[in-house]
Amino acid sequence: MPAVSSNIKVSRDGQYVMATGTYKPRVRCYDTYQLSLKFERCLDSDVVKFDILSEDYSKVVFLQCDRYVELHSQHGRYYRLRIPKFGRDFAYHYPSCDLFFVGASSEIYRLNLEQGRYLNSLQTEASQINACDINPAHHLLAVGTAEGKVECWDPRTRSSVGVLDCALSSVTEDTEIEGLPAVSALKFSGPLHMAVGTSTGQVLIYDLRSSRPMIVKDHQYGLPIKSIQFHEPLELVISADSRIIKMWNKNTGKIFTSIEPEADVNDVCIYPDSGMLFTANEAPKMNVYYIPALGPAPKWCSFLDNLTEELEENPESTVYDDYKFVTKNELEDLGLGHLIGSQLLRAYMHGYFIDIRLYHKVKAMVNPFAYEEYKREKIRQKIEETRAQRVHIKKLPKVNKELALKLYEEEDETQAMQKKKKQKKMPNILSDDRFKSMFENPDFQVDEQSEEYRLLNPLVSKISEKRKKKLKVMESLQSEDQEEEEEQEGKPSDAESSESSDDEKGWVEEVRKQRKLLRQEEKDRRQEKVKEDRQTALKPQFYEIKAGEEFRSFQDTAKKQKLMRKTLEDRIKVEEKLGTLNVSDTAVGSKQLTFTLKKSEQQKKRQEAEKQHKEERKKLRRSAGHLRSKPAKGRPFY
């Protein structure tokens, strides 16, 4: 594929292998008899799932990511239709020619290919459905839901016949699960057995007569199970997540083998009646694996059996015991370059084979002091062995010297124990790069005066005294830089045992002593704090107000700061209560927010003054009108 392959399947006659991938979305069909590409078709969108309905490639159904379903024949796309919700899986019921589609809905959509129309859908109890499968023996339809349940339906009566709670069964003592396990894969094996894969990396094997799983197999990666296949001859289950393909016995759960591809796995397909596997990966190349223990090679690549037989046979390789392999440069150093091409040298790879007797003779002639050099080398090795028995001075780091010394002592003790028990050597923290900064960065220095350290380590005082003495000795030895150091004399074993027994007896007393010291230190700190508070005199603080602003109170600023700390949703609710914000729905379906700005004190005063001025003018107008309406004295009013 150009970039990624998503699904891969083999036709029922075994002649064609079909795979889908991207980018651009396409399907490719390979002819195994011709070992070549049969055809390639580009599609409008990515394929979520596809299935081959016929014996060969003549009838194929593609479920695409944009809710479209495409039906293809030999010439190309035959018909294209759409399902109501986004699909995730589908299954074909051969007796009734029904296609069952499941996806981001609680319904199972039925498309009848004989009538060419949708039938009444099946209503489940789930919110979403991730996988489905039909039993080839009795045609029971099983769907896996996002709630971790498997619902079984009878296509003849279109009614639910049972529900399995796989989420609860997948939780065992050995498994650690984060979140609710959803069903991500389903597969039937025979009329009675069914395998269920969960989104948390477990595979459950069920007998349809029981509601409890026979075996729960954990992939230990916490990744969703993407594919489950059964290998009936050996009674194996082949389950795959994006990182690993595991093969294990379906009765006992014993692991058979596992495959870890370099790229993430999207789908796994078994070539029928053989030991060959195809995988679709997050990579351009689709992987092909051949495992002879699973079965023979397919007839179109029977030469693989011969190759594996040759590899299994361990032919005796030709060993040149009487010959020495030398390169061309070594021949020139020995002065035997003129023998190239003669019968005394046999050309092999990047050099030649020479008779060992001739080699030793020439070596002795060219370097007569080789024995003396060999003797000196042996003497030097013996001296090094004796030096190794002496005490080695280990350089201590700048930070956490006492911790480093403790680790060195523990390492010496473990090495002595491992020599006695013949165990493997365990890694040390000091040599691990992940803990490098703990002995270089001063921020990681252990605070021995802290309360937690003193309570958790009640005997730290005695142990630290011993280590401090040893530290002084080691630092003095490091500063001297002598080539040979004298071996330090240690204390006898009986004295150490008596000290350890005394330490065990005085453990409780040491804890009590440390607690008393901590309480006394806390009391002293409090007294010092009280003295400091008494000595310090409180002085009034003055704040300057900016020009044009009025002082209200400190509570207003505190309220504003408290309001600003709240989320936008909480602030909107507060504004709605105060009446400064109005939220309304529009006809289109969006939200409309209307804000009313808060008025300052100066604006309020101006508005009040304007209001009073208007009222006074109204009063004056009314009084003036009243005077005009009254008649003058001594004149009649007409």
Coordinates of N, CA and C in Angstrom, one line a residue, residues 239-328:
S239 N -5.1 -14.2 18.7 CA -5.6 -12.9 19.1 C -4.6 -11.8 18.9
A240 N -5.0 -10.6 18.4 CA -4.0 -9.6 18.1 C -4.5 -8.2 18.6
D241 N -3.6 -7.5 19.2 CA -3.9 -6.0 19.4 C -2.9 -5.3 18.5
S242 N -2.8 -4.0 18.7 CA -2.0 -3.2 17.7 C -0.5 -3.5 17.9
R243 N -0.1 -4.2 19.0 CA 1.4 -4.3 19.3 C 1.8 -5.8 19.1
I244 N 1.0 -6.8 19.4 CA 1.4 -8.2 19.5 C 0.4 -9.1 18.9
I245 N 0.8 -10.2 18.4 CA -0.1 -11.3 17.9 C 0.2 -12.5 18.8
K246 N -0.7 -13.0 19.6 CA -0.5 -14.1 20.5 C -1.3 -15.3 20.0
M247 N -0.6 -16.5 20.1 CA -1.3 -17.8 19.8 C -1.2 -18.6 21.0
W248 N -2.4 -19.1 21.5 CA -2.5 -19.8 22.7 C -3.6 -20.8 22.6
N249 N -3.5 -21.9 23.5 CA -4.5 -23.0 23.5 C -5.8 -22.5 24.1
K250 N -6.9 -22.8 23.4 CA -8.2 -22.3 23.8 C -8.8 -23.0 25.0
N251 N -8.2 -24.2 25.3 CA -8.7 -25.0 26.5 C -7.9 -24.7 27.7
T252 N -6.6 -24.5 27.6 CA -5.8 -24.4 28.8 C -5.2 -22.9 28.9
G253 N -5.2 -22.2 27.8 CA -4.6 -20.8 27.9 C -3.1 -20.8 27.8
K254 N -2.5 -22.0 27.5 CA -1.0 -22.0 27.4 C -0.6 -21.3 26.2
I255 N 0.4 -20.5 26.3 CA 0.9 -19.8 25.1 C 1.6 -20.7 24.1
F256 N 1.3 -20.6 22.9 CA 2.0 -21.4 21.8 C 3.2 -20.6 21.3
T257 N 2.9 -19.4 20.8 CA 4.0 -18.5 20.4 C 3.4 -17.1 20.2
S258 N 4.2 -16.1 20.0 CA 3.8 -14.7 19.8 C 4.7 -14.0 18.8
I259 N 4.1 -13.1 18.1 CA 4.8 -12.3 17.1 C 4.6 -10.8 17.4
E260 N 5.7 -10.1 17.4 CA 5.7 -8.6 17.6 C 6.2 -7.9 16.4
P261 N 5.3 -7.5 15.5 CA 5.8 -6.8 14.3 C 6.4 -5.4 14.6
E262 N 7.2 -4.9 13.7 CA 7.8 -3.5 13.9 C 6.7 -2.5 13.9
A263 N 5.7 -2.6 13.0 CA 4.6 -1.6 12.9 C 3.4 -2.1 13.6
D264 N 2.5 -1.2 13.9 CA 1.2 -1.5 14.6 C 0.3 -2.4 13.7
V265 N -0.3 -3.3 14.3 CA -1.2 -4.3 13.5 C -2.6 -3.7 13.5
N266 N -3.2 -3.8 12.3 CA -4.6 -3.4 12.1 C -5.5 -4.6 11.9
D267 N -5.1 -5.7 11.3 CA -5.9 -6.8 11.0 C -5.0 -8.1 10.8
V268 N -5.6 -9.2 11.1 CA -4.8 -10.5 10.9 C -5.8 -11.5 10.2
C269 N -5.2 -12.2 9.2 CA -5.9 -13.2 8.4 C -5.1 -14.5 8.3
I270 N -5.8 -15.6 8.4 CA -5.1 -16.9 8.3 C -5.5 -17.5 6.9
Y271 N -4.5 -17.9 6.2 CA -4.8 -18.6 5.0 C -5.3 -20.0 5.3
P272 N -6.5 -20.4 4.8 CA -7.1 -21.7 5.2 C -6.3 -22.9 5.0
D273 N -6.3 -23.8 6.0 CA -5.6 -25.1 6.0 C -4.1 -25.0 5.7
S274 N -3.5 -24.0 6.4 CA -2.0 -23.8 6.2 C -1.5 -23.1 7.5
G275 N -0.2 -22.9 7.5 CA 0.5 -22.3 8.6 C 0.9 -20.9 8.3
M276 N 0.2 -20.2 7.3 CA 0.5 -18.9 6.8 C -0.4 -17.8 7.4
L277 N 0.2 -16.7 7.8 CA -0.6 -15.6 8.3 C -0.3 -14.3 7.5
F278 N -1.4 -13.5 7.3 CA -1.2 -12.2 6.7 C -1.6 -11.2 7.7
T279 N -0.9 -10.1 7.7 CA -1.2 -9.0 8.6 C -1.3 -7.6 7.9
A280 N -2.3 -6.8 8.2 CA -2.4 -5.5 7.7 C -1.8 -4.5 8.8
N281 N -0.9 -3.7 8.4 CA -0.1 -2.9 9.4 C -0.2 -1.4 9.1
E282 N 0.3 -0.6 10.1 CA 0.5 0.8 9.9 C 1.8 1.1 9.2
A283 N 2.0 0.4 8.0 CA 3.2 0.5 7.2 C 2.9 0.2 5.8
P284 N 3.7 0.6 4.8 CA 3.3 0.3 3.4 C 3.3 -1.2 3.1
K285 N 4.2 -2.0 3.7 CA 4.2 -3.5 3.4 C 3.4 -4.2 4.3
M286 N 2.6 -5.2 3.8 CA 1.8 -6.1 4.5 C 2.7 -7.3 4.8
N287 N 2.7 -7.7 6.1 CA 3.6 -8.8 6.5 C 3.0 -10.2 6.2
V288 N 3.8 -11.1 5.9 CA 3.4 -12.5 5.7 C 4.3 -13.4 6.6
Y289 N 3.7 -14.2 7.4 CA 4.4 -15.1 8.3 C 4.0 -16.5 8.0
Y290 N 5.1 -17.4 8.0 CA 4.8 -18.8 7.8 C 5.4 -19.6 9.0
I291 N 4.5 -20.3 9.7 CA 4.8 -21.1 10.9 C 4.6 -22.5 10.6
P292 N 5.6 -23.3 10.3 CA 5.4 -24.7 9.9 C 4.7 -25.6 11.0
A293 N 4.8 -25.2 12.3 CA 4.1 -26.0 13.3 C 2.6 -25.8 13.2
L294 N 2.1 -24.7 12.6 CA 0.6 -24.6 12.4 C 0.1 -25.4 11.3
G295 N 0.8 -25.7 10.3 CA 0.4 -26.4 9.1 C 1.3 -26.3 7.9
P296 N 1.0 -27.0 6.8 CA 1.9 -26.9 5.7 C 1.8 -25.6 4.9
A297 N 2.6 -25.4 4.0 CA 2.6 -24.2 3.2 C 1.5 -24.3 2.2
P298 N 0.9 -23.2 1.7 CA -0.1 -23.3 0.6 C 0.5 -23.9 -0.6
K299 N -0.4 -24.5 -1.5 CA 0.1 -25.1 -2.7 C 0.8 -24.2 -3.7
W300 N 0.4 -22.9 -3.6 CA 1.0 -21.9 -4.5 C 2.4 -21.5 -4.1
C301 N 2.8 -21.9 -2.8 CA 4.2 -21.6 -2.4 C 4.7 -22.8 -1.6
S302 N 4.6 -24.0 -2.2 CA 5.0 -25.2 -1.6 C 6.5 -25.3 -1.4
F303 N 7.3 -24.4 -2.1 CA 8.7 -24.4 -1.9 C 9.1 -24.0 -0.5
L304 N 8.2 -23.4 0.3 CA 8.6 -23.0 1.6 C 8.8 -24.2 2.5
D305 N 8.1 -25.3 2.2 CA 8.3 -26.5 3.0 C 9.7 -27.0 2.8
N306 N 10.2 -27.0 1.6 CA 11.6 -27.5 1.3 C 12.6 -26.6 2.0
L307 N 12.3 -25.3 2.1 CA 13.3 -24.4 2.7 C 13.3 -24.6 4.2
T308 N 12.1 -24.8 4.8 CA 12.1 -25.1 6.3 C 12.8 -26.4 6.6
E309 N 12.6 -27.4 5.7 CA 13.2 -28.7 6.0 C 14.7 -28.6 5.9
E310 N 15.2 -27.8 5.0 CA 16.6 -27.6 4.9 C 17.2 -26.9 6.1
L311 N 16.4 -25.9 6.6 CA 16.8 -25.2 7.8 C 16.8 -26.0 9.0
E312 N 15.8 -26.9 9.1 CA 15.7 -27.8 10.3 C 16.9 -28.8 10.3
E313 N 17.3 -29.3 9.2 CA 18.4 -30.2 9.1 C 19.7 -29.4 9.5
N314 N 20.5 -29.9 10.3 CA 21.7 -29.2 10.7 C 22.9 -29.9 10.0
P315 N 23.2 -29.4 8.8 CA 24.3 -30.1 8.1 C 25.6 -29.8 8.8
E316 N 26.5 -30.7 8.8 CA 27.8 -30.5 9.4 C 28.6 -29.6 8.6
S317 N 29.0 -28.5 9.1 CA 29.8 -27.5 8.4 C 31.2 -28.0 8.3
T318 N 31.9 -27.7 7.2 CA 33.3 -28.1 7.0 C 34.2 -27.3 8.0
V319 N 34.9 -28.0 8.9 CA 35.7 -27.3 9.8 C 37.2 -27.6 9.4
Y320 N 37.9 -26.5 9.2 CA 39.3 -26.6 8.8 C 40.2 -26.6 10.1
D321 N 40.3 -27.8 10.6 CA 41.1 -27.9 11.9 C 42.6 -27.7 11.6
D322 N 43.1 -28.1 10.5 CA 44.5 -28.1 10.2 C 44.9 -26.8 9.4
Y323 N 44.0 -25.9 9.3 CA 44.2 -24.7 8.6 C 44.0 -23.4 9.4
K324 N 44.7 -22.4 9.1 CA 44.5 -21.1 9.8 C 44.1 -20.1 8.8
F325 N 43.0 -19.3 9.2 CA 42.5 -18.3 8.3 C 43.3 -17.0 8.5
V326 N 43.8 -16.4 7.4 CA 44.6 -15.2 7.5 C 44.0 -14.2 6.4
T327 N 44.1 -12.9 6.7 CA 43.7 -11.9 5.7 C 44.9 -11.6 4.8
K328 N 44.7 -10.8 3.8 CA 45.7 -10.4 2.8 C 46.8 -9.6 3.5

